[in-house]
Each structure stands twice: as structure tokens, then as C-alpha cells.
Short mmCIF file of C-alpha atoms and ligand atoms in Angstrom, two decimals:
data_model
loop_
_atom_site.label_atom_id
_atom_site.label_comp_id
_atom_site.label_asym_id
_atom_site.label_seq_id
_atom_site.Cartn_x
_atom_site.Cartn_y
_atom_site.Cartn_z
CA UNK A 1 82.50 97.76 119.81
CA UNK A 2 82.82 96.38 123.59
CA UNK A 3 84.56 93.34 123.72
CA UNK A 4 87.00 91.25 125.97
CA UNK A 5 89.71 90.89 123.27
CA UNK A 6 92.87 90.84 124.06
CA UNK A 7 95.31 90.44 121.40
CA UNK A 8 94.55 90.92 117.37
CA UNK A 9 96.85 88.28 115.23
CA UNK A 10 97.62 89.40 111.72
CA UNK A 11 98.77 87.20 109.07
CA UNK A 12 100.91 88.20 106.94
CA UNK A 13 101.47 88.25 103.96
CA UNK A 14 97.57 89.33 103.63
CA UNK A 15 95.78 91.54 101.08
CA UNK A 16 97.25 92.41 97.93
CA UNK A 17 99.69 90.67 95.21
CA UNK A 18 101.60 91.38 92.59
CA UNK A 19 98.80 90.66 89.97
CA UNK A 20 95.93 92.76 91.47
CA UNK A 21 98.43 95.40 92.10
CA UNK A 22 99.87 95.60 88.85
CA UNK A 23 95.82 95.62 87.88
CA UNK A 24 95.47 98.79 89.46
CA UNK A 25 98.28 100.50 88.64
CA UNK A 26 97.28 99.45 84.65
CA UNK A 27 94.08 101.46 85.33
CA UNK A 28 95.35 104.19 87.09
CA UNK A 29 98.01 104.68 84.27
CA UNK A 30 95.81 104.18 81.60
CA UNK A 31 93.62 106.80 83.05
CA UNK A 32 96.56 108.84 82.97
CA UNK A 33 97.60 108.39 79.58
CA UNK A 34 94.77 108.12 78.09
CA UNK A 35 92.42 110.65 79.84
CA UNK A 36 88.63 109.05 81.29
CA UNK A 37 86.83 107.49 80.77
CA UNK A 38 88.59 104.06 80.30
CA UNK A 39 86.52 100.67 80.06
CA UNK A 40 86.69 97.92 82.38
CA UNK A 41 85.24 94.38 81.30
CA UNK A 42 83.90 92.98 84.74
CA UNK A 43 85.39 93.84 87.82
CA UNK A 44 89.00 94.64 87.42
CA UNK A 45 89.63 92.61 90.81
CA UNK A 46 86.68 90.87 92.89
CA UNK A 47 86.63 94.25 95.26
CA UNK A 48 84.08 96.59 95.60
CA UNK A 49 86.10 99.33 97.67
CA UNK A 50 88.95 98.68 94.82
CA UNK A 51 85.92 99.26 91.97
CA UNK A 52 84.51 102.53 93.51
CA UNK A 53 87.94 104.14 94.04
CA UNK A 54 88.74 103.52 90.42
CA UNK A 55 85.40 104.56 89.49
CA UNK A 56 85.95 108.02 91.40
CA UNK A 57 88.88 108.32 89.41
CA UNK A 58 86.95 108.33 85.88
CA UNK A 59 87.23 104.41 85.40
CA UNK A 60 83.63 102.61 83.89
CA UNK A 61 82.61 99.27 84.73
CA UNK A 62 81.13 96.79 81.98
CA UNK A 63 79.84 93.41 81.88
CA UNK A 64 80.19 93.06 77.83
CA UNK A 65 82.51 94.86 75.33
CA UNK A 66 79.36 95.63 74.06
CA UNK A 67 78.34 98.36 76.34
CA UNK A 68 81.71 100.38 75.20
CA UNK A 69 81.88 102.80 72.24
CA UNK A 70 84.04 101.75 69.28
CA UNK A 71 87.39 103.07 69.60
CA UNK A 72 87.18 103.13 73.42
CA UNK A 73 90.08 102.14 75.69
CA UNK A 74 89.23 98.87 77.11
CA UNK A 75 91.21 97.14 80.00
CA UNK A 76 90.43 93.01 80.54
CA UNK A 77 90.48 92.46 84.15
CA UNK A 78 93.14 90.92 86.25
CA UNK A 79 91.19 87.16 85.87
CA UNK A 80 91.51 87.57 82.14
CA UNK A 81 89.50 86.62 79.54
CA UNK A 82 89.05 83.94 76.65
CA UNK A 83 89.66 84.29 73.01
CA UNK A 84 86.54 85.27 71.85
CA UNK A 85 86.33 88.63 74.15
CA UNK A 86 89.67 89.25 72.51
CA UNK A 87 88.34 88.65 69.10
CA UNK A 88 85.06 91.07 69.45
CA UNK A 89 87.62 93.70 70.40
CA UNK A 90 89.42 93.27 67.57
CA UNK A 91 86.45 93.61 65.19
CA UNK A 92 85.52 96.91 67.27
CA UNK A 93 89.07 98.13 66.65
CA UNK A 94 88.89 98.95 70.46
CA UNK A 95 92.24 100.01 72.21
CA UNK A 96 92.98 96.79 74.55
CA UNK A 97 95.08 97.34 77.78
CA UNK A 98 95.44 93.60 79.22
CA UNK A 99 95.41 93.28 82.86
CA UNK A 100 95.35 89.73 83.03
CA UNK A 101 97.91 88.32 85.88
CA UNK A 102 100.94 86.58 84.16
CA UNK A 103 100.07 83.27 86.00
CA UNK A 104 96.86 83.29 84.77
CA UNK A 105 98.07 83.75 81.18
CA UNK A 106 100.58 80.95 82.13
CA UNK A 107 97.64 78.95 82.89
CA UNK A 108 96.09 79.81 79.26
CA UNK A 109 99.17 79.02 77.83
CA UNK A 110 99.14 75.28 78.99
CA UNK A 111 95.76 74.85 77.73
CA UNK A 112 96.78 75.96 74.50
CA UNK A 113 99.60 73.68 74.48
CA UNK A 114 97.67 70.52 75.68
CA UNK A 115 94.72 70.71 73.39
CA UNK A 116 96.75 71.23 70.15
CA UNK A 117 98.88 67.91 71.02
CA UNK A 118 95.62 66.59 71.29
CA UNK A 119 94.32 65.80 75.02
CA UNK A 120 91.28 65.95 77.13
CA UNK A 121 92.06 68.57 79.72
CA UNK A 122 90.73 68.53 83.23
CA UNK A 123 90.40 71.77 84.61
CA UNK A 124 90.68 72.05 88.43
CA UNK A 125 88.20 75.00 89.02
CA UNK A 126 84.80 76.70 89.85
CA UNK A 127 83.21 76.61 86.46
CA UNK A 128 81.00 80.13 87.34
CA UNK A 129 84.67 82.26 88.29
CA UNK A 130 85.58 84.73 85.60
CA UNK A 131 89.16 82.98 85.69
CA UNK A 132 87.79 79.37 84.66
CA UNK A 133 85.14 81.09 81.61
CA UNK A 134 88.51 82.69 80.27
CA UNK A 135 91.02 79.48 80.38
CA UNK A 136 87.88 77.10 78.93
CA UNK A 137 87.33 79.84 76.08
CA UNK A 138 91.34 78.32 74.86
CA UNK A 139 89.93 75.35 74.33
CA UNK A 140 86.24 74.52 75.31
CA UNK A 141 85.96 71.40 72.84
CA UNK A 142 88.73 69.76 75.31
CA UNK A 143 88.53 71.05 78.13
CA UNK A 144 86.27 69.64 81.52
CA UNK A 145 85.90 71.58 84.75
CA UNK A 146 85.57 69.75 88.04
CA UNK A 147 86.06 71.31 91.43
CA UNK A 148 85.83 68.13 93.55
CA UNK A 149 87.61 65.02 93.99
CA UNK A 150 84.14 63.07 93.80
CA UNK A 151 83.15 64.73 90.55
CA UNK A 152 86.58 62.59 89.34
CA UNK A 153 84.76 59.21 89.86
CA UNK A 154 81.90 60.36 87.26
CA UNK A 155 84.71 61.76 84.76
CA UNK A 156 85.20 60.27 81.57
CA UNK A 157 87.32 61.18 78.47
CA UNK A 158 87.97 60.02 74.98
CA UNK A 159 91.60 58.36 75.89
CA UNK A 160 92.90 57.96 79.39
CA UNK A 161 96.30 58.23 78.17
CA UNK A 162 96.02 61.28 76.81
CA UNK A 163 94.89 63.31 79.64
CA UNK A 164 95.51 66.44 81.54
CA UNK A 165 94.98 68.58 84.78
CA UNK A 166 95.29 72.24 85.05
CA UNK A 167 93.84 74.85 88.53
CA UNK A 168 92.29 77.48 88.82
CA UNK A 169 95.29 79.73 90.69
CA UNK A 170 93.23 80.93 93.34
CA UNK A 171 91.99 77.33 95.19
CA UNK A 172 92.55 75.71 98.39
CA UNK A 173 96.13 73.55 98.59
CA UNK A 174 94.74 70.93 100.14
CA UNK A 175 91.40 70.21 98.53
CA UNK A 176 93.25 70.53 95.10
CA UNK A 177 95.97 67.72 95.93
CA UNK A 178 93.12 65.67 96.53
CA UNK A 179 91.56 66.26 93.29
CA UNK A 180 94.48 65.68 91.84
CA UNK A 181 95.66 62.51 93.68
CA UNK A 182 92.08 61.03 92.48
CA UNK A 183 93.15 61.57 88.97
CA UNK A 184 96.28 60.09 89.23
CA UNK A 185 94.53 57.35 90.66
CA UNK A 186 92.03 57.16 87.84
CA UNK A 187 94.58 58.13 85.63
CA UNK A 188 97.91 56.72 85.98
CA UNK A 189 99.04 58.28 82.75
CA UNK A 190 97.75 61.84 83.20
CA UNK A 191 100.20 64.94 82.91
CA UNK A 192 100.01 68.54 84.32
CA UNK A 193 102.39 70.94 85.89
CA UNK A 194 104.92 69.57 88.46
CA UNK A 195 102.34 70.66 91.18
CA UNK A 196 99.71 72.60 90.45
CA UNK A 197 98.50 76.08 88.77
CA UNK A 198 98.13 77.45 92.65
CA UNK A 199 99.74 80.67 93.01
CA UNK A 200 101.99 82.36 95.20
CA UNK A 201 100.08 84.57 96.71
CA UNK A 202 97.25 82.20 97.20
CA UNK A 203 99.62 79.64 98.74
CA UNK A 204 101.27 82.05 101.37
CA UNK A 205 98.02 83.46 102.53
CA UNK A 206 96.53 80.16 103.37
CA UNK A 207 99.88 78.59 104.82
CA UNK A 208 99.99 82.33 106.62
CA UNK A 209 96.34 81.68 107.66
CA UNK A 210 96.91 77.95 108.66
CA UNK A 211 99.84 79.66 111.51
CA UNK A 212 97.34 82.08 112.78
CA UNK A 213 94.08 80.04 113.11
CA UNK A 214 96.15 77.77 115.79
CA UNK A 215 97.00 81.06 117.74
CA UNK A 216 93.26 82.71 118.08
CA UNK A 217 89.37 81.77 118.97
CA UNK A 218 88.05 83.71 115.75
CA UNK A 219 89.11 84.81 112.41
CA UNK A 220 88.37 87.79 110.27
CA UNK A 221 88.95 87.83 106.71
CA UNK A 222 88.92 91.07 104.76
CA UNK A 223 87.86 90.02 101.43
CA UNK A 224 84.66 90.19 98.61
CA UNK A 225 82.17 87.10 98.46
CA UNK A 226 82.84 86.68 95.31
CA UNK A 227 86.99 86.75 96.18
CA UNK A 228 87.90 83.03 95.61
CA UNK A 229 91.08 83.31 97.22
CA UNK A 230 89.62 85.28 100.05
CA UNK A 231 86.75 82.68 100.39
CA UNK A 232 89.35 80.00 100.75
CA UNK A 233 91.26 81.79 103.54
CA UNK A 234 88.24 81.01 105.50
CA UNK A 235 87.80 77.37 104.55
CA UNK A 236 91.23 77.07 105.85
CA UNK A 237 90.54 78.70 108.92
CA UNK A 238 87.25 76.33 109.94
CA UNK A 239 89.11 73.02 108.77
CA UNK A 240 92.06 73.72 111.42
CA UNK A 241 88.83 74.22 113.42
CA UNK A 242 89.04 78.12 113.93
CA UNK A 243 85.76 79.93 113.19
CA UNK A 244 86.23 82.52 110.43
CA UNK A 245 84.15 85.41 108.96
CA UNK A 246 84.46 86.69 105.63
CA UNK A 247 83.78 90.20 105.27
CA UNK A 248 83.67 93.14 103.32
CA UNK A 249 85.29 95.29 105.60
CA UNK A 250 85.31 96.92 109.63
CA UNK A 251 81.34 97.47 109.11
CA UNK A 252 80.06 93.59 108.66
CA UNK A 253 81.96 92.65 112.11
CA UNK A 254 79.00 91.50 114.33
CA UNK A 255 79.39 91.73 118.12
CA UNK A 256 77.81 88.40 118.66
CA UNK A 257 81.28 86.71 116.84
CA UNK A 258 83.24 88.25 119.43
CA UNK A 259 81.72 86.79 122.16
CA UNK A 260 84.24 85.32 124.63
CA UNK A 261 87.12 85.49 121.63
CA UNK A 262 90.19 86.64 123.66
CA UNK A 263 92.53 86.54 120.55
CA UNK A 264 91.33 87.43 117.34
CA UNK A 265 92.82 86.89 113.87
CA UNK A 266 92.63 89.04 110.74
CA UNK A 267 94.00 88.66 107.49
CA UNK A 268 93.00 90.10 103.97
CA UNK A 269 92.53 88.21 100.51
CA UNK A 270 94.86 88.82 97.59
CA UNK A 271 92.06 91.66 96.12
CA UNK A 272 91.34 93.52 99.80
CA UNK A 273 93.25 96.43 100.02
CA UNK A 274 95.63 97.51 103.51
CA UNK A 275 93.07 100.20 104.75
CA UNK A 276 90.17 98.10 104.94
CA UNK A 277 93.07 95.95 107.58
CA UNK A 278 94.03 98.64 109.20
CA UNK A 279 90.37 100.09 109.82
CA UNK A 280 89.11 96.65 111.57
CA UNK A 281 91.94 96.31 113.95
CA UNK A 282 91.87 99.79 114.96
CA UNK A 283 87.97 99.22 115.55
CA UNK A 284 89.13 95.76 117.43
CA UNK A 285 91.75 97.40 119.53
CA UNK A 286 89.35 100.05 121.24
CA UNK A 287 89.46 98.66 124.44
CA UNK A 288 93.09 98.58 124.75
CA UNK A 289 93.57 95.15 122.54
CA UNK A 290 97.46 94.70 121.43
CA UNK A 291 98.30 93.49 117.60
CA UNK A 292 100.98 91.51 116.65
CA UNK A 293 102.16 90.14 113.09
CA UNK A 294 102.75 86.39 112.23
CA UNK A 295 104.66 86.54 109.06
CA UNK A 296 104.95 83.13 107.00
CA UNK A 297 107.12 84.54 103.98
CA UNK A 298 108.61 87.48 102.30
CA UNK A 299 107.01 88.50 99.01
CA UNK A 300 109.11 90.13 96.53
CA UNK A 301 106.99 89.08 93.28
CA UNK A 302 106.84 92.05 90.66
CA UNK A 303 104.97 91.87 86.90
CA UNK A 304 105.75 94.26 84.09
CA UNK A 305 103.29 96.73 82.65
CA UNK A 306 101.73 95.43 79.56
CA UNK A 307 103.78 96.51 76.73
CA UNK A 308 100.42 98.29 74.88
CA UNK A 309 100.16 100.65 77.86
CA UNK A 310 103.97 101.57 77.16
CA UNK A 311 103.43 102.14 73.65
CA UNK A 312 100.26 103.96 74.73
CA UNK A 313 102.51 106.22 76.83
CA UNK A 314 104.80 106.38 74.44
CA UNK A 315 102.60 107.71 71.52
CA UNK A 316 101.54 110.62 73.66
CA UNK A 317 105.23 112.06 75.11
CA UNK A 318 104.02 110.43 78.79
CA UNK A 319 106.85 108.84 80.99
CA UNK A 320 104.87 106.22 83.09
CA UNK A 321 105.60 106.97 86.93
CA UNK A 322 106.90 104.59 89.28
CA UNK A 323 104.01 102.05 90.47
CA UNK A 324 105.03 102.47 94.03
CA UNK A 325 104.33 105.99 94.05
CA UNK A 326 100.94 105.13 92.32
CA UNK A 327 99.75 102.17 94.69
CA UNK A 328 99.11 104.98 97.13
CA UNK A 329 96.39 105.85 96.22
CA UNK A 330 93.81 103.17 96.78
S1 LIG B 1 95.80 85.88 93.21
FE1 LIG B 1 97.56 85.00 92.12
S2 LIG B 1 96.82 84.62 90.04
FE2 LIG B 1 95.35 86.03 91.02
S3 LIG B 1 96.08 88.07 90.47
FE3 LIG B 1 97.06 87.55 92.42
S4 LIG B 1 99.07 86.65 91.84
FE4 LIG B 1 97.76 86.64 90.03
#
């Protein structure tokens, strides 16, 4: 790659959190304990470099319970799913690792709580994301998705005083206070959490992001197209007015991008694993480029493994190893 770049800008945090890591370690584990092949409903984080590794390692990817033999080992991806995925497992007596992120179950949680006091629940989200299909499954009788501030003008519910908002965790800060400043507008009375269902990771790589775009000509985000926080990172990046690229990893860089780009920015969504960083700059700094960090925040976030892949352990004499040791290996 010939180009006249001088400096590479890397935001940090980047790439993984504590959800999609604790995801991985929950397969690697349970192909540990358990022996392969374990199940995997849908993608067990929106990364296809993530999915092949765990593949290699004896890991099978479905769409459906369906396409898993009773009795099977079956993990629910890190996006989580609704009640009636966990109810078909059930009734195939299949053994159920949950990966689901904690604030995502949070998230499921509130809906749970809002429709049985009885209110119409506006859910901040992109009504096709694994993520949103799980959180309406609590409650789809009550629940509305919208992921736009205009959709609010055409929204209408049973009682406007009994109303309200939950996210998606993985959105843009921005566009979601506006949603959510249209309700309040709409509907004075309308109750959610004391901010929104945005999380941590997804807030630090965008503020992260909003630093770096100032400081470079392009930015490069390591990330799937179907990554929602990823594809956000770069929404962030062209409304500060910095042109962004989303890709998959060092091979989708074109040349043409680069073109007259002295500094260049790269960051990595919350699913996008370190290498695939590491292998882009290194391609970026051929000519002599130098890389420096800007770092937002610290990240010290940690979730515990699900108690069933404990017991799992357990049952069989295993002691699980440390997670640290485990990450690794992707
Ligand atoms: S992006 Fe946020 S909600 Fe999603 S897995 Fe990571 S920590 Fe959990």
C-alpha cells in the first residue's frame, strides 16, 4: 500500500467489551466442558473472523433451535433472545448456556417490568437487529419500535400517561437524545431509565471516536456490516465531518481513500477483535507512518460466567480456567 500517511490515530478504548468477551470465553469453555460440537443460535457476536475461529474450534452455527439435535448444548448469543426461543428449548430439553450481555438482560428486565404495570412501551431501536426481536419477544402486545425522532410524530398509544422508552444498547448518543427529547415533548408524562439503555462500551467508543475524527483526514473502522455499534462509530465520524470506512478488516482498505490523508484514524467496534487492529496499522505504517493512541477512558467492566456453565463444569470434575488466559486465543 503506497501512501503519503503520516501518522495513524487510534482510539481507544476500541474493539472488544466485556459482553462479547465474556461471549467468547462462554463458548470456548463450553467447548471445553462439554466436548464439540456445541450450538450457537445466530452469530454469537456480529463478527465473522470471531465466528470462523470458534467454528475451527468445534463450535456450529444455527439460525433456529431447530437445526440442533435434542439434548444438544445450545449457547444464545451475546444479543440474546426472546421468550419464546427460550421456551422451544425447554420443550427440546436442550442444555442452554446463555450468553446474553447483562445489559441487555437489564434491558429485558425493564420491559418486563413496564408492560406488567400496564404501559405502552416505546422501544428506541432497529426493529431487524437480533437485540430488538429478543427485548419485543418480553412483551410484543406493548411494545413499539421506532428508530427516528420523526417516526415519534406518527406514534400513537392507548394512554399518553402511561408510556415508556427503552434503547437498543448499541445506538448513536446523539441521535437517541433526540428521539427521546421528541417523546418527552409528545409525552410530558413518559418514564424510562434516567438516561438511556446506551451502554458503556458503546458510549466510550463513540465519545473515543468523536476525539479522533477532529485529529485525522480519514477514518477506519474495524467492524462487521451488520455490527450496530461498529456502524455507528462511523456515523459519528462523518457528522463531525471526518470521512469514515467501515470494514471488515486490513483487506477492504482501498487505496483511492487514502488519497492525500496525511493522518489516518482507526478504531474497532465492540465485536472486532485486536488483531484485525493491529494488522491494518501495520499495513498503514509501511512507509514509515508513526501510531499514536488517544485514550478517552479506562475500562475495567467484568461479567460473571453464567451460573449453568458452572454447574456444567461442575457436574463433570472441570475447574473453569481463568478468562484472561482464554481470551488469547481469538
Ligand atoms: S456492546 Fe454493550 S450491550 Fe453489547 S455486548 Fe458489549 S457491553 Fe454488552
Amino acid at each position: 500500500m503506497v501512501t503519503r500517511i503520516t501518522e495513524i490515530v487510534l482510539a481507544g478504548p476500541r474493539g472488544f467489551c466485556a459482553g462479547v468477551e465474556r461471549a467468547i470465553d462462554i463458548v470456548e469453555l463450553a467447548l471445553e466442558v462439554c466436548g464439540p460440537p456445541v450450538y450457537v443460535r445466530r452469530e454469537i457476536v456480529h463478527n465473522g473472523y470471531v465466528v470462523d475461529k470458534l467454528r475451527a474450534k468445534g463450535a456450529v452455527f444455527v439460525d433456529e433451535l431447530d437445526e440442533a439435535p435434542d439434548g444438544a448444548t445450545v449457547i444464545f448469543s451475546a444479543h440474546g433472545v426472546s421468550p419464546a426461543v427460550r421456551e422451544e428449548a425447554d420443550r427440546r430439553k436442550l442444555r442452554v448456556v446463555d450468553a446474553t450481555c447483562p445489559l441487555v438482560t437489564k434491558v429485558h428486565l425493564e420491559a418486563i417490568r413496564y408492560a406488567r404495570e400496564g404501559y405502552s412501551i416505546v422501544l428506541i431501536g432497529h426493529e431487524d437487529h437480533d437485540e430488538v426481536i429478543g427485548t419485543l419477544g418480553e412483551a410484543p402486545d406493548r411494545i413499539i419500535v421506532i428508530d427516528s425522532a420523526a417516526e415519534v410524530e406518527r406514534l400513537e398509544v392507548p394512554n399518553p400517561e402511561k408510556i415508556a422508552y427503552l434503547t437498543q444498547t448499541t445506538l448513536s448518543v446523539d441521535d437517541t437524545r433526540d428521539v427521546i427529547e421528541a417523546l418527552r415533548h409528545k409525552f410530558p408524562r413518559i418514564v424510562g431509565p434516567s438516561r438511556d439503555d446506551i451502554c458503556y462500551a458503546t458510549q466510550n467508543r463513540q465519545a473515543a471516536v468523536k476525539t479522533v475524527a477532529n485529529d485525522v483526514d480519514v477514518l477506519l473502522v474495524i467492524g462487521a456490516a451488520n455490527s450496530s455499534n461498529s456502524l455507528r462509530l462511523v456515523e459519528v465520524s462523518q457528522s463531525a465531518g471526518t470521512r469514515a470506512y467501515l470494514i471488515n478488516d486490513v483487506r477492504d482498505i482501498k487505496p483511492e481513500w487514502l488519497i492525500g490523508a496525511r493522518r489516518v484514524g482507526v478504531t474497532a467496534g465492540a465485536s472486532a477483535p485486536e488483531v484485525l487492529v493491529t494488522e491494518a496499522v501495520a499495513a498503514l505504517r509501511q512507509n514509515g507512518a508513526t501510531a499514536r493512541e488517544v485514550h478517552v477512558v479506562d475500562e475495567n467492566v467484568r461479567f460473571a460466567m453464567p451460573a449453568e456453565l458452572e454447574q456444567m463444569a461442575r457436574e463433570r470434575g472441570i475447574t473453569l480456567p481463568e478468562r484472561t488466559v482464554m481470551r488469547q486465543s481469538i
